[in-house]
Tab-separated table of C-alpha atoms in Angstrom:
chain	number	residue	atom	x	y	z
A	10	UNK	CA	85.449	107.641	-43.311
A	11	UNK	CA	83.001	108.888	-40.731
A	12	UNK	CA	82.433	106.543	-37.804
A	13	UNK	CA	78.817	105.389	-37.351
A	14	UNK	CA	77.547	105.387	-33.793
A	15	UNK	CA	76.239	102.287	-32.035
A	16	UNK	CA	72.846	103.948	-31.696
A	17	UNK	CA	72.468	104.080	-35.462
A	18	UNK	CA	73.667	100.494	-35.910
A	19	UNK	CA	71.315	99.223	-33.210
A	20	UNK	CA	68.459	100.977	-34.971
A	21	UNK	CA	69.381	99.017	-38.111
A	22	UNK	CA	69.960	95.647	-36.436
A	23	UNK	CA	66.201	94.669	-36.260
A	24	UNK	CA	65.988	95.258	-40.021
A	25	UNK	CA	69.242	93.343	-40.451
A	26	UNK	CA	67.795	90.346	-38.589
A	27	UNK	CA	64.716	90.428	-40.827
A	28	UNK	CA	66.946	90.723	-43.921
A	29	UNK	CA	65.253	93.954	-44.950
A	30	UNK	CA	68.379	96.103	-45.537
A	31	UNK	CA	70.021	96.970	-48.794
A	32	UNK	CA	73.363	95.367	-49.579
A	33	UNK	CA	75.285	98.531	-48.729
A	34	UNK	CA	73.496	98.986	-45.397
A	35	UNK	CA	73.946	95.304	-44.561
A	36	UNK	CA	77.677	95.549	-45.266
A	37	UNK	CA	77.910	98.634	-43.076
A	38	UNK	CA	76.223	96.828	-40.165
A	39	UNK	CA	78.441	93.755	-40.544
A	40	UNK	CA	81.629	95.849	-40.556
A	41	UNK	CA	80.523	97.525	-37.350
A	42	UNK	CA	79.611	94.206	-35.746
A	43	UNK	CA	83.087	92.877	-36.441
A	44	UNK	CA	84.512	95.621	-34.246
A	45	UNK	CA	81.766	96.277	-31.665
A	46	UNK	CA	81.165	93.820	-28.838
A	47	UNK	CA	78.190	95.803	-27.465
A	48	UNK	CA	76.274	95.709	-30.751
A	49	UNK	CA	77.012	91.975	-31.116
A	50	UNK	CA	75.467	91.372	-27.707
A	51	UNK	CA	72.447	93.396	-28.740
A	52	UNK	CA	72.136	91.309	-31.935
A	53	UNK	CA	72.303	88.029	-30.004
A	54	UNK	CA	69.826	89.286	-27.436
A	55	UNK	CA	67.404	90.299	-30.189
A	56	UNK	CA	67.645	86.886	-31.866
A	57	UNK	CA	67.080	85.086	-28.561
A	58	UNK	CA	64.044	87.214	-27.742
A	59	UNK	CA	62.448	86.479	-31.132
A	60	UNK	CA	62.905	82.730	-30.681
A	61	UNK	CA	61.325	82.849	-27.222
A	62	UNK	CA	58.294	84.822	-28.394
A	63	UNK	CA	57.889	83.083	-31.751
A	64	UNK	CA	58.880	79.449	-31.326
A	65	UNK	CA	59.075	77.387	-34.490
A	66	UNK	CA	56.362	74.708	-34.640
A	67	UNK	CA	57.890	71.413	-35.716
A	68	UNK	CA	55.001	69.036	-34.897
A	69	UNK	CA	53.022	68.442	-38.138
A	70	UNK	CA	50.501	66.023	-36.627
A	71	UNK	CA	47.724	68.614	-36.136
A	72	UNK	CA	48.101	69.707	-39.755
A	73	UNK	CA	48.007	66.121	-40.987
A	74	UNK	CA	44.897	65.494	-38.883
A	75	UNK	CA	43.163	68.507	-40.414
A	76	UNK	CA	44.135	67.373	-43.914
A	77	UNK	CA	42.829	63.843	-43.225
A	78	UNK	CA	39.533	65.266	-41.939
A	79	UNK	CA	39.152	67.443	-45.028
A	80	UNK	CA	39.888	64.478	-47.324
A	81	UNK	CA	37.354	62.351	-45.429
A	82	UNK	CA	34.663	65.019	-45.774
A	83	UNK	CA	35.491	65.391	-49.455
A	84	UNK	CA	35.079	61.656	-50.113
A	85	UNK	CA	31.900	61.532	-48.033
A	86	UNK	CA	30.470	64.349	-50.134
A	87	UNK	CA	31.447	62.593	-53.364
A	88	UNK	CA	29.933	59.271	-52.230
A	89	UNK	CA	26.752	60.955	-50.968
A	90	UNK	CA	26.334	62.826	-54.276
A	91	UNK	CA	26.909	59.608	-56.227
A	92	UNK	CA	24.338	57.717	-54.147
A	93	UNK	CA	21.842	60.542	-54.564
A	94	UNK	CA	22.351	60.507	-58.341
A	95	UNK	CA	21.901	56.732	-58.468
A	96	UNK	CA	18.789	57.006	-56.294
A	97	UNK	CA	17.233	59.512	-58.659
A	98	UNK	CA	18.133	57.242	-61.594
A	99	UNK	CA	16.640	54.130	-59.983
A	100	UNK	CA	13.454	56.000	-59.093
A	101	UNK	CA	13.183	57.331	-62.644
A	102	UNK	CA	13.557	53.824	-64.095
A	103	UNK	CA	11.097	52.473	-61.528
A	104	UNK	CA	8.556	55.127	-62.489
A	105	UNK	CA	9.005	54.585	-66.224
A	106	UNK	CA	8.733	50.800	-65.855
A	107	UNK	CA	5.692	50.909	-63.567
A	108	UNK	CA	3.048	48.566	-64.917
A	109	UNK	CA	-0.302	49.876	-66.086
A	110	UNK	CA	-2.452	46.774	-66.435
A	111	UNK	CA	-4.708	46.732	-69.473
A	112	UNK	CA	-8.374	45.719	-69.428
A	113	UNK	CA	-9.144	42.804	-71.715
A	114	UNK	CA	-10.057	43.291	-75.330
A	115	UNK	CA	-9.383	41.253	-78.460
A	116	UNK	CA	-7.026	44.008	-79.581
A	117	UNK	CA	-4.902	43.593	-76.430
A	118	UNK	CA	-4.580	39.804	-76.728
A	119	UNK	CA	-6.213	37.163	-78.865
A	120	UNK	CA	-5.893	33.381	-78.403
A	121	UNK	CA	-6.409	30.959	-81.262
A	122	UNK	CA	-5.494	27.440	-82.323
A	123	UNK	CA	-3.430	26.734	-85.416
A	124	UNK	CA	-3.825	23.798	-87.829
A	125	UNK	CA	-1.074	21.810	-86.107
A	126	UNK	CA	-2.779	22.071	-82.695
A	127	UNK	CA	-0.624	24.826	-81.213
A	128	UNK	CA	-2.474	27.502	-79.248
A	129	UNK	CA	-1.100	31.013	-79.883
A	130	UNK	CA	-1.505	34.160	-77.804
A	131	UNK	CA	-0.986	37.256	-79.958
A	132	UNK	CA	-0.465	40.633	-78.223
A	133	UNK	CA	-1.048	44.142	-79.458
A	134	UNK	CA	1.966	46.417	-80.057
A	135	UNK	CA	1.011	48.578	-77.070
A	136	UNK	CA	1.590	45.630	-74.720
A	137	UNK	CA	4.951	46.028	-72.954
A	138	UNK	CA	4.770	42.733	-71.086
A	139	UNK	CA	2.561	39.928	-69.833
A	140	UNK	CA	2.284	37.456	-67.004
A	141	UNK	CA	1.260	33.849	-67.570
A	142	UNK	CA	0.396	31.187	-65.013
A	143	UNK	CA	-0.654	27.623	-65.652
A	144	UNK	CA	-1.856	24.627	-63.674
A	145	UNK	CA	-3.440	21.247	-64.597
A	146	UNK	CA	-7.200	20.888	-64.822
A	147	UNK	CA	-9.192	18.613	-62.512
A	148	UNK	CA	-8.861	15.581	-64.763
A	149	UNK	CA	-5.134	16.063	-65.201
A	150	UNK	CA	-5.401	15.677	-68.982
A	151	UNK	CA	-4.992	19.338	-69.866
A	152	UNK	CA	-3.850	22.722	-68.573
A	153	UNK	CA	-5.579	25.927	-67.520
A	154	UNK	CA	-3.931	29.292	-68.157
A	155	UNK	CA	-4.353	32.704	-66.541
A	156	UNK	CA	-2.688	35.666	-68.197
A	157	UNK	CA	-2.693	39.435	-68.086
A	158	UNK	CA	-0.910	42.220	-69.975
A	159	UNK	CA	0.372	45.695	-69.214
A	160	UNK	CA	1.921	48.763	-70.744
A	161	UNK	CA	4.546	51.149	-69.337
A	162	UNK	CA	5.680	54.724	-69.870
A	163	UNK	CA	9.011	53.274	-70.996
A	164	UNK	CA	7.179	51.608	-73.879
A	165	UNK	CA	6.015	55.004	-75.091
A	166	UNK	CA	9.519	56.492	-74.934
A	167	UNK	CA	11.297	53.606	-76.683
A	168	UNK	CA	8.601	52.856	-79.281
A	169	UNK	CA	9.100	49.145	-78.660
A	170	UNK	CA	7.292	46.927	-81.140
A	171	UNK	CA	5.797	44.831	-78.354
A	172	UNK	CA	5.873	41.097	-77.694
A	173	UNK	CA	6.049	38.321	-80.222
A	174	UNK	CA	3.225	35.729	-80.198
A	175	UNK	CA	3.721	32.941	-77.679
A	176	UNK	CA	2.817	29.269	-77.933
A	177	UNK	CA	0.894	28.209	-74.834
A	178	UNK	CA	1.429	24.483	-75.434
A	179	UNK	CA	4.933	24.085	-76.911
A	180	UNK	CA	4.976	20.394	-75.883
A	181	UNK	CA	1.623	19.683	-77.466
A	182	UNK	CA	-0.324	19.515	-74.196
A	183	UNK	CA	-4.074	20.126	-74.244
A	184	UNK	CA	-5.168	23.710	-73.520
A	185	UNK	CA	-8.510	23.424	-71.748
A	186	UNK	CA	-9.084	27.095	-70.815
A	187	UNK	CA	-7.390	30.486	-70.975
A	188	UNK	CA	-8.527	33.227	-68.613
A	189	UNK	CA	-7.562	36.895	-68.634
A	190	UNK	CA	-7.272	38.303	-65.133
A	191	UNK	CA	-7.694	41.924	-64.148
A	192	UNK	CA	-6.059	43.729	-61.237
A	193	UNK	CA	-9.179	45.524	-60.007
A	194	UNK	CA	-10.671	42.633	-58.040
A	195	UNK	CA	-13.109	41.569	-60.769
A	196	UNK	CA	-13.539	37.971	-61.936
A	197	UNK	CA	-11.119	36.462	-64.425
A	198	UNK	CA	-12.534	36.476	-67.940
A	199	UNK	CA	-12.643	33.334	-70.097
A	200	UNK	CA	-11.091	34.130	-73.501
A	201	UNK	CA	-10.482	30.606	-74.885
A	202	UNK	CA	-11.758	27.054	-74.260
A	203	UNK	CA	-14.342	25.820	-71.773
A	204	UNK	CA	-15.251	27.533	-68.519
A	205	UNK	CA	-13.859	25.507	-65.625
A	206	UNK	CA	-15.890	27.398	-63.038
A	207	UNK	CA	-19.464	27.176	-64.244
A	208	UNK	CA	-20.770	27.358	-60.680
A	209	UNK	CA	-19.034	30.661	-60.021
A	210	UNK	CA	-16.137	32.769	-61.182
A	211	UNK	CA	-12.509	32.850	-60.058
A	212	UNK	CA	-10.447	35.884	-59.101
A	213	UNK	CA	-6.640	36.052	-59.337
A	214	UNK	CA	-5.492	37.846	-56.181
A	215	UNK	CA	-2.315	39.901	-55.717
A	216	UNK	CA	0.624	38.468	-53.784
A	217	UNK	CA	1.169	39.324	-50.134
A	218	UNK	CA	4.973	38.995	-50.220
A	219	UNK	CA	5.607	42.703	-49.700
A	220	UNK	CA	3.406	42.644	-46.604
A	221	UNK	CA	5.555	39.869	-45.117
A	222	UNK	CA	8.799	41.722	-45.836
A	223	UNK	CA	7.522	45.039	-44.505
A	224	UNK	CA	6.227	43.285	-41.389
A	225	UNK	CA	9.638	41.725	-40.730
A	226	UNK	CA	11.327	45.096	-41.327
A	227	UNK	CA	8.941	46.782	-38.875
A	228	UNK	CA	9.657	44.160	-36.196
A	229	UNK	CA	13.411	44.531	-36.739
A	230	UNK	CA	13.140	48.324	-36.533
A	231	UNK	CA	11.291	48.255	-33.186
A	232	UNK	CA	13.726	45.646	-31.857
A	233	UNK	CA	16.742	47.800	-32.770
A	234	UNK	CA	15.176	50.912	-31.241
A	235	UNK	CA	14.580	48.940	-28.049
A	236	UNK	CA	18.220	47.839	-27.990
A	237	UNK	CA	19.393	51.422	-28.446
A	238	UNK	CA	17.280	52.484	-25.492
A	239	UNK	CA	18.639	49.580	-23.410
A	240	UNK	CA	22.332	50.399	-24.077
A	241	UNK	CA	21.946	54.184	-24.311
A	242	UNK	CA	24.746	54.702	-21.749
A	243	UNK	CA	27.287	52.957	-24.014
A	244	UNK	CA	28.056	55.246	-26.958
A	245	UNK	CA	29.987	52.576	-28.872
A	246	UNK	CA	27.110	50.095	-28.853
A	247	UNK	CA	24.576	52.811	-29.595
A	248	UNK	CA	26.554	53.722	-32.735
A	249	UNK	CA	26.796	50.081	-33.838
A	250	UNK	CA	23.117	49.323	-33.303
A	251	UNK	CA	22.157	52.580	-35.024
A	252	UNK	CA	23.990	51.439	-38.151
A	253	UNK	CA	22.005	48.178	-38.037
A	254	UNK	CA	18.769	50.096	-37.452
A	255	UNK	CA	19.284	51.904	-40.748
A	256	UNK	CA	18.717	48.570	-42.574
A	257	UNK	CA	15.002	48.012	-41.752
A	258	UNK	CA	14.409	51.767	-41.802
A	259	UNK	CA	15.864	51.997	-45.332
A	260	UNK	CA	13.701	49.094	-46.514
A	261	UNK	CA	10.500	50.624	-45.137
A	262	UNK	CA	11.303	54.013	-46.667
A	263	UNK	CA	12.136	52.345	-49.996
A	264	UNK	CA	8.859	50.421	-50.044
A	265	UNK	CA	6.964	53.622	-49.277
A	266	UNK	CA	8.738	55.400	-52.147
A	267	UNK	CA	8.345	52.600	-54.717
A	268	UNK	CA	4.848	51.230	-54.059
A	269	UNK	CA	3.399	53.602	-51.479
A	270	UNK	CA	1.280	52.218	-48.648
A	271	UNK	CA	0.132	49.253	-50.741
A	272	UNK	CA	1.741	46.006	-49.532
A	273	UNK	CA	0.205	43.695	-52.148
A	274	UNK	CA	1.420	43.360	-55.708
A	275	UNK	CA	0.852	41.462	-58.935
A	276	UNK	CA	4.542	41.877	-59.851
A	277	UNK	CA	6.557	40.658	-56.862
A	278	UNK	CA	9.923	40.289	-58.607
A	279	UNK	CA	9.858	43.721	-60.226
A	280	UNK	CA	8.653	45.609	-57.136
A	281	UNK	CA	10.894	43.765	-54.669
A	282	UNK	CA	13.972	44.337	-56.849
A	283	UNK	CA	13.212	48.060	-57.106
A	284	UNK	CA	12.651	48.279	-53.338
A	285	UNK	CA	15.972	46.549	-52.599
A	286	UNK	CA	17.922	48.847	-54.930
A	287	UNK	CA	16.374	51.960	-53.402
A	288	UNK	CA	16.918	50.573	-49.875
A	289	UNK	CA	20.630	49.992	-50.524
A	290	UNK	CA	21.093	53.552	-51.774
A	291	UNK	CA	19.077	54.989	-48.880
A	292	UNK	CA	21.155	53.011	-46.372
A	293	UNK	CA	24.366	54.473	-47.774
A	294	UNK	CA	22.946	57.999	-47.601
A	295	UNK	CA	21.689	57.506	-44.021
A	296	UNK	CA	25.058	56.101	-42.939
A	297	UNK	CA	27.030	59.005	-44.392
A	298	UNK	CA	24.473	61.487	-43.063
A	299	UNK	CA	24.907	60.091	-39.550
A	300	UNK	CA	28.679	60.628	-39.822
A	301	UNK	CA	28.142	64.264	-40.797
A	302	UNK	CA	25.767	64.846	-37.890
A	303	UNK	CA	28.186	63.195	-35.457
A	304	UNK	CA	31.058	65.373	-36.708
A	305	UNK	CA	29.041	68.566	-36.239
A	306	UNK	CA	27.928	67.556	-32.745
A	307	UNK	CA	31.530	66.914	-31.732
A	308	UNK	CA	32.453	70.376	-32.921
């Protein structure tokens, strides 16, 4: 058998280390290494050099940190998308349930007394809802009623059959007067009984509750901005106060979206509930958005 020179074996050793030789060539190199001290030293030197130039990374903490960051961004994206979807849904429901107050006509509502003394208010099918307020008359022997009615876009979509007739005096109390009030600033219209305001009309005014809430939110917003300016050198406190600032800011934005610039309403419960729902969703979106901005600034 012809003897293979060390030069040839040393040319093959790098491929041997990388396990890139055929089985026959590998066997040939190993047989030579068993007999050649010089080639063994070359093999060991080659292995040592590779380890020095290409050290094996055993610390997995950077990789775990990257994976945690990616998971956090993924969940933030999912939550943000969910909040955005809910916001669109709430706004759609708010729009469809927005009240369009109806002017009075006998077709919209009619009030009459039955044989047993009950006073009925009968609404047209187009009426989606009504509001009824009552208070005692001056003598205290009877009651005065103010009511109004409205329709909604939701009514058109659902083809709701409207409201059933209501009994104004279920306990048999005396119904002195029933007025229908409009939401355009005009006088309430007497539709049943005797006029209690013969010397002049009465106007049912909208509630100012939204104005109070928006005023408080505005004060809180300016207060929080002032605090941020006062502690601007402390990043931790700035971040904490910023999260609190999002609360009044979210409420003001929600009110602007739901009812616009108008701060008076004839339907406090409905409008305030819609504003709160939108404000909660906006707060979540602002909070997540601030985290995204902070992450990008750090980068």
